[in-house]
Coordinates of C-alpha atoms and ligand atoms in Angstrom, one line a residue:
X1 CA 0.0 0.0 0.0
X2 CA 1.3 3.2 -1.0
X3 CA 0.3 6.1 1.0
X4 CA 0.7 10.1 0.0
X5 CA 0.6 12.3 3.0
X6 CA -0.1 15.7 1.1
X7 CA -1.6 19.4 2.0
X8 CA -3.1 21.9 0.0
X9 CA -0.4 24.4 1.7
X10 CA 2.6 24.0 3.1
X11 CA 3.6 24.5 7.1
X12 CA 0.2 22.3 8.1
X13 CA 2.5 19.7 9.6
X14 CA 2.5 17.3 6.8
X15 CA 6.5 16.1 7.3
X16 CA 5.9 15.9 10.9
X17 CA 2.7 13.5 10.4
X18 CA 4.6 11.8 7.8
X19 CA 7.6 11.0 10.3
X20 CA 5.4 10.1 12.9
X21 CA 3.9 7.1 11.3
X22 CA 6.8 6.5 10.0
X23 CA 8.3 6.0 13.7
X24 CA 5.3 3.8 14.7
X25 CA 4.2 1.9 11.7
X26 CA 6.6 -1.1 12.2
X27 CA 5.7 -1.4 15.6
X28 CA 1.5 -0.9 15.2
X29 CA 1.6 -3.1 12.0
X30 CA 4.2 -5.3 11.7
X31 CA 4.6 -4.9 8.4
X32 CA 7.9 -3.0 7.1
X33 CA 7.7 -0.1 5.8
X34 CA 9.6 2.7 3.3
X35 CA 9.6 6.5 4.0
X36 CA 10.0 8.7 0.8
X37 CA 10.7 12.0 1.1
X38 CA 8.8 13.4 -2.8
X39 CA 9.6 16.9 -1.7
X40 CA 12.5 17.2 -3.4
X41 CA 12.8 21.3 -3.8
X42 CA 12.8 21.1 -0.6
X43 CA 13.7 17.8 1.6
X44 CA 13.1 18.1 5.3
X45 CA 12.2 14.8 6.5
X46 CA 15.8 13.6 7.0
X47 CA 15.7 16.6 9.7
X48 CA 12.8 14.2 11.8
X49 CA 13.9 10.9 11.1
X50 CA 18.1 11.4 10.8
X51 CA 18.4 8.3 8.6
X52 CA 21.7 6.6 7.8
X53 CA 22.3 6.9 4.3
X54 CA 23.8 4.0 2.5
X55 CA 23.6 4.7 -1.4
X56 CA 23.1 7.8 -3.8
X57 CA 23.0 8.8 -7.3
X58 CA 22.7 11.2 -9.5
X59 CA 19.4 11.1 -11.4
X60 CA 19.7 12.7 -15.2
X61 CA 16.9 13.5 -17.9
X62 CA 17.6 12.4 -21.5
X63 CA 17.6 15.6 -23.2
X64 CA 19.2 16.3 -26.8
X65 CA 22.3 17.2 -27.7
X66 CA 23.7 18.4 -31.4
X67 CA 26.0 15.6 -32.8
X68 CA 26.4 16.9 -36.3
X69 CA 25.0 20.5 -37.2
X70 CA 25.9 20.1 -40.2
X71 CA 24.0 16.9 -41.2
X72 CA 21.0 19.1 -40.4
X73 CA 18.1 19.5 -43.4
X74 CA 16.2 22.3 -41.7
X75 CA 13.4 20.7 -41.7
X76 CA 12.0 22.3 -38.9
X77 CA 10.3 18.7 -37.7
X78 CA 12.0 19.4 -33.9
X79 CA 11.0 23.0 -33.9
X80 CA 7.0 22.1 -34.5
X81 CA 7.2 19.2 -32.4
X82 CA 9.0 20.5 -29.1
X83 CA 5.7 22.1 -27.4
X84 CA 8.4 23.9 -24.7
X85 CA 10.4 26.0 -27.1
X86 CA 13.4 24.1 -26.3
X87 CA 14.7 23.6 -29.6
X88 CA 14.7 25.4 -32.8
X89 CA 16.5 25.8 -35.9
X90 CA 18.7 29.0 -36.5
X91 CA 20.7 29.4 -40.1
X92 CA 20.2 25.9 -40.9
X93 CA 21.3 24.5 -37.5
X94 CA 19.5 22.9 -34.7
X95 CA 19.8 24.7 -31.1
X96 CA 18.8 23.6 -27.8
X97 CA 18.4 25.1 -24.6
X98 CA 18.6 22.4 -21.7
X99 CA 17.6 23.6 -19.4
X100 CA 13.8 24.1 -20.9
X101 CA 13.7 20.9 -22.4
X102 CA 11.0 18.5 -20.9
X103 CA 12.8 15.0 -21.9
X104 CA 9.9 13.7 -23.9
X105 CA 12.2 12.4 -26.7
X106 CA 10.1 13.3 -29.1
X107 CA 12.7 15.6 -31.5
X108 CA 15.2 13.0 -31.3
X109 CA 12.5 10.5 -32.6
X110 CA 11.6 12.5 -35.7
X111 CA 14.9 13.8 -36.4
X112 CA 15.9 12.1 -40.0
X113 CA 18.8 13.1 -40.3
X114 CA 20.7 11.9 -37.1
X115 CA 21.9 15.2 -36.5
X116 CA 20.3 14.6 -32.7
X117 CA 21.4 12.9 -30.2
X118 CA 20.9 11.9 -27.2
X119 CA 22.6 13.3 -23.5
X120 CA 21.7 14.4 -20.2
X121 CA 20.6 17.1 -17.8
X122 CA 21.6 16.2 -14.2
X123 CA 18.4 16.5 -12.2
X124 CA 19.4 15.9 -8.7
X125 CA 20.2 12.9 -6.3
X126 CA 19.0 9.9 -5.0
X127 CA 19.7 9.5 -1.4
X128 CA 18.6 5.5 -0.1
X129 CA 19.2 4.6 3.9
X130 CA 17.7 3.6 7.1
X131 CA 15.6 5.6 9.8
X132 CA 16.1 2.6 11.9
X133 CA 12.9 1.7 11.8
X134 CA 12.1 1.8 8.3
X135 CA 13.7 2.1 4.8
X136 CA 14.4 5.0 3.5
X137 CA 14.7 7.0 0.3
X138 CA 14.7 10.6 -0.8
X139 CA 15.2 13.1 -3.8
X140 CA 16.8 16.5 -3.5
X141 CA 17.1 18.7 -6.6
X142 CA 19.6 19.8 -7.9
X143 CA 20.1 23.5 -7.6
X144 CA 19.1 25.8 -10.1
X145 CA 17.1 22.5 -12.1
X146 CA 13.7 24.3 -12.3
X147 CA 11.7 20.8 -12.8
X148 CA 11.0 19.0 -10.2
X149 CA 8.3 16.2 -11.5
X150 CA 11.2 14.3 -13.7
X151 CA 13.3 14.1 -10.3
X152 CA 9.9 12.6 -8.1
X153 CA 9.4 10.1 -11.5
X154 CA 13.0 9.1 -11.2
X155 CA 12.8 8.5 -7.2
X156 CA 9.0 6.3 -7.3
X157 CA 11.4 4.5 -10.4
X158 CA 14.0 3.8 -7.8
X159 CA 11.3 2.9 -4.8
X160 CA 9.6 0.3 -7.3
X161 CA 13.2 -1.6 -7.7
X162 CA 13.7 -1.2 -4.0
X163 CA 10.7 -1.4 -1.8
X164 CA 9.7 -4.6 -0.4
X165 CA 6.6 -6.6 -2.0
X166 CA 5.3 -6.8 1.6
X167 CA 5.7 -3.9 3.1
X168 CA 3.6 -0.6 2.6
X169 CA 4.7 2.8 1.7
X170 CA 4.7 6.3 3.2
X171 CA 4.7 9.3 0.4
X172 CA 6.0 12.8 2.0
X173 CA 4.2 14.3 -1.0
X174 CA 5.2 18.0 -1.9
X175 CA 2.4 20.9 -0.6
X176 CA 0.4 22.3 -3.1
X177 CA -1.2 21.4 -5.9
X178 CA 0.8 22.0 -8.5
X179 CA 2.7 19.1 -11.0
X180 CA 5.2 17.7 -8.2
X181 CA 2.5 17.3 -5.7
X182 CA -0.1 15.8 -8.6
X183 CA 2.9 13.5 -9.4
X184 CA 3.8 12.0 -6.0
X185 CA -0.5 11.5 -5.1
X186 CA -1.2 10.1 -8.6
X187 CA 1.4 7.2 -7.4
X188 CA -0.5 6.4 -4.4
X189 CA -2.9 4.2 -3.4
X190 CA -4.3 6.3 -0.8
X191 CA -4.3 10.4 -0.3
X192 CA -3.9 12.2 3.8
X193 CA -4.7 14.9 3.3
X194 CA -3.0 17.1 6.5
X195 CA -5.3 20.3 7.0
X196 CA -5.1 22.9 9.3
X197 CA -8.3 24.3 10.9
X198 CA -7.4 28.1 10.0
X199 CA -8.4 30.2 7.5
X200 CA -6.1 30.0 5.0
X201 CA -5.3 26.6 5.5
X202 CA -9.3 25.5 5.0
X203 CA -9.0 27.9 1.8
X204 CA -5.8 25.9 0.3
X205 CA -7.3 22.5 2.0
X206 CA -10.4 23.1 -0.4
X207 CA -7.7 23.4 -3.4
X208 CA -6.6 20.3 -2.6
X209 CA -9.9 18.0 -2.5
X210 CA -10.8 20.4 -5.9
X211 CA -7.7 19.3 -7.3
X212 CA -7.2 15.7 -5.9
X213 CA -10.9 14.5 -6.4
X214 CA -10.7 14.0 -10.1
X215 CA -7.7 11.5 -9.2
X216 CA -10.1 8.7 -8.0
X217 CA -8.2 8.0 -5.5
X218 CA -9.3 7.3 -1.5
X219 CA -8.7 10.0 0.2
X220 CA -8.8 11.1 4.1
X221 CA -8.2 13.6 6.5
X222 CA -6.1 14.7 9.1
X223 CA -6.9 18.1 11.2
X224 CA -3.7 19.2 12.7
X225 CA -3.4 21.6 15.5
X226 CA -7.2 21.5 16.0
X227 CA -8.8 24.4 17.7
X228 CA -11.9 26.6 17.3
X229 CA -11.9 26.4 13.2
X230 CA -12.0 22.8 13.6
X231 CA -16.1 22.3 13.7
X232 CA -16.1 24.0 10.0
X233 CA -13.3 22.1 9.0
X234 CA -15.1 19.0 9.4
X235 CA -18.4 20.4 8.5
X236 CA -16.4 20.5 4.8
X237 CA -15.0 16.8 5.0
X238 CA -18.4 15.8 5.9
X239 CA -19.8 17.5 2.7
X240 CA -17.0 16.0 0.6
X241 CA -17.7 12.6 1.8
X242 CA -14.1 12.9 3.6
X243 CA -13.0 10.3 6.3
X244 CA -11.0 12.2 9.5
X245 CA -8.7 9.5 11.0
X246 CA -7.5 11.8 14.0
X247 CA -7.4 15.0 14.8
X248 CA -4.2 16.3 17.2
X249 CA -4.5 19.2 19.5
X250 CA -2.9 22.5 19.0
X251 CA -0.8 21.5 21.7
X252 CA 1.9 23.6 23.6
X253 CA 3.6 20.0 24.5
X254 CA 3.7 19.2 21.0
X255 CA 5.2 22.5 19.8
X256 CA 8.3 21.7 22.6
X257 CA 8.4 18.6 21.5
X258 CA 9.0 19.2 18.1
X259 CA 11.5 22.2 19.0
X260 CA 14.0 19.8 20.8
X261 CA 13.9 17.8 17.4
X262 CA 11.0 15.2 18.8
X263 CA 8.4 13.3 16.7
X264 CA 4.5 13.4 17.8
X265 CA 4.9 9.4 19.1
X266 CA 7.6 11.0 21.7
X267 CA 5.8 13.8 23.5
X268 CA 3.7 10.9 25.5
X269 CA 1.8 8.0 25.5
X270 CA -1.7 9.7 24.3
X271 CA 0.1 10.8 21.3
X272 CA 1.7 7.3 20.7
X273 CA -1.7 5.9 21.3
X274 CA -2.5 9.0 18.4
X275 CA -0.1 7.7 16.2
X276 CA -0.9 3.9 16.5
X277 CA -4.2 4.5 15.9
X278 CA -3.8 6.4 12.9
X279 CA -1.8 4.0 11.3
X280 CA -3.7 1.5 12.1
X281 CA -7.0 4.0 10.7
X282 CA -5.0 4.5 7.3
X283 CA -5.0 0.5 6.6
X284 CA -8.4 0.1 7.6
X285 CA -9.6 2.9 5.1
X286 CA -7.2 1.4 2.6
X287 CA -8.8 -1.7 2.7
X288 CA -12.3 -1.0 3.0
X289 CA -12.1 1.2 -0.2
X290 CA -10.2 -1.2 -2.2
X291 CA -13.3 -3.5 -1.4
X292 CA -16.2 -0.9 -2.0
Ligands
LIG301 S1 13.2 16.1 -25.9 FE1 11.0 16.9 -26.1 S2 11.0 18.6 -24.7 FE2 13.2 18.2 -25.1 S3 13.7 19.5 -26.8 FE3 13.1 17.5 -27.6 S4 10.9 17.7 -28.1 FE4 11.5 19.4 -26.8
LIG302 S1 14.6 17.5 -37.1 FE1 16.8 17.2 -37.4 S2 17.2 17.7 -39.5 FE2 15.2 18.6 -39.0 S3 15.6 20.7 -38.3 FE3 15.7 19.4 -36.5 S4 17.8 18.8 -36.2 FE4 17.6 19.6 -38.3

């Protein structure tokens, strides 16, 4: 089971829900488990779960390159093709620009004069390790590489060759609801949503179910730092026929926790308790809407 722990907005506390099950799933399952960090502009879970890291690589886009300008026809068959402007034909010879090419292939497939070929853009890394209590594997871009959905392709790619058969999946998806976060949820099973009950974040929650809906995919809820908007926050998942699998308090003893570097399972037993039974919430929803 593959689980996507997104938000319509970041700062709701997504990451830190993410490294809590994370920290309890083993234990309230037995069943192993893989953390992927798909927020790879910017990675943080490593900050909560301080894994070991065993392996990386680079991860590279096949873009084109110009072998022989001067086997070019002009034919202008990349230039119509390429829907990103990242080739065209200037004085008879074929020019890219890297760093706007999308790495579809398609101008190296219609070139006919092999005056294409094909290279690479260097994307970012691969980072693979072990929290301890899980697997582990994460992408950071590279800087300055403005796409980020090739990179979060590359690393679901590299957790399908990894991950064991057995064992489930946790998704730290990116916030939003732009391509990266539409990539990481679309390769999940089943969609948290982590909402806050404030204005803003009930505003960019909404975004999310508008955006997510259309996915098909089972979706719930979790209301972090509940407090008085909380009542018209679930008013809303009840309209969308939403699922809220626990709700944690907008608690001072959470806040500490987290500021000496703490996960939610560690600021006491009622939040372990929390954790367990989410996790525990999450496969029960997964199954029961793989049946319906
Ligand atoms: S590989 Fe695709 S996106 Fe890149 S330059 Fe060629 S046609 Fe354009
Ligand atoms: S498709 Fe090939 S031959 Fe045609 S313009 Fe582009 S580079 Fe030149």
């Amino acid at each position: 089971m593959l689980v996507a722990i997104a938000s319509g907005k970041g700062g709701t506390g997504k990451t830190t829900v993410a490294a809590a099950l994370a920290a309890v799933w083993g234990q309230a399952l037995l069943r192993p488990l893989t953390v992927v960090d798909l927020d790879v502009e910017e990675p943080n879970l490593h900050l909560f779960l301080r894994p070991v890291i065993r392996r990386a690589e680079t991860a590279c886009l096949e873009i084109p390159v110009v072998a022989d300008p001067a086997a070019c026809s002009d034919c202008g068959a990349c230039r119509e093709l390429c829907q990103f402007g990242a080739i065209t034909v200037m004085a008879g010879k074929p020019l890219v620009f890297p760093e706007m090419c999308h790495g579809c292939g398609g101008c190296l497939a219609v070139c006919p004069t092999g005056s294409l070929t094909a290279g690479s853009r260097e994307l970012g890394r691969i980072e693979e390790g072990t929290t301890g209590l899980a697997d582990y594997l994460a992408g950071r871009l590279r800087i300055g590489e403005s796409q980020s959905p090739p990179l979060i392709r590359a690393v679901l790619r590299r957790l399908a060759a990894v991950a064991d058969p057995e064992g489930d999946v946790i998704l730290d998806a990116p916030p939003g609801v732009s391509c990266p976060a539409m990539t990481s949820v679309a390769a999940a099973d089943v969609i948290v949503l982590v909402a806050e009950p404030t204005p803003f974040g009930i505003h960019d929650f909404l975004l999310a179910v508008e955006a997510f809906t259309p996915l098909g995919k089972p979706m719930a809820v979790v209301v972090n730092r509940s407090s008085d908007g909380t009542p018209q926050l679930l008013d809303l998942c009840r309209e969308h026929g939403l699922p809220v699998l626990a709700a944690i308090a907008d608690d001072r003893a959470v806040a500490e926790t987290y500021a000496r570097g703490g996960l939610l399972p560690d600021v006491g037993a009622h939040y372990r308790a929390v954790c367990h039974e989410l996790a525990r919430s999450i496969t029960v929803f997964a199954g029961e809407t793989a049946h319906a």
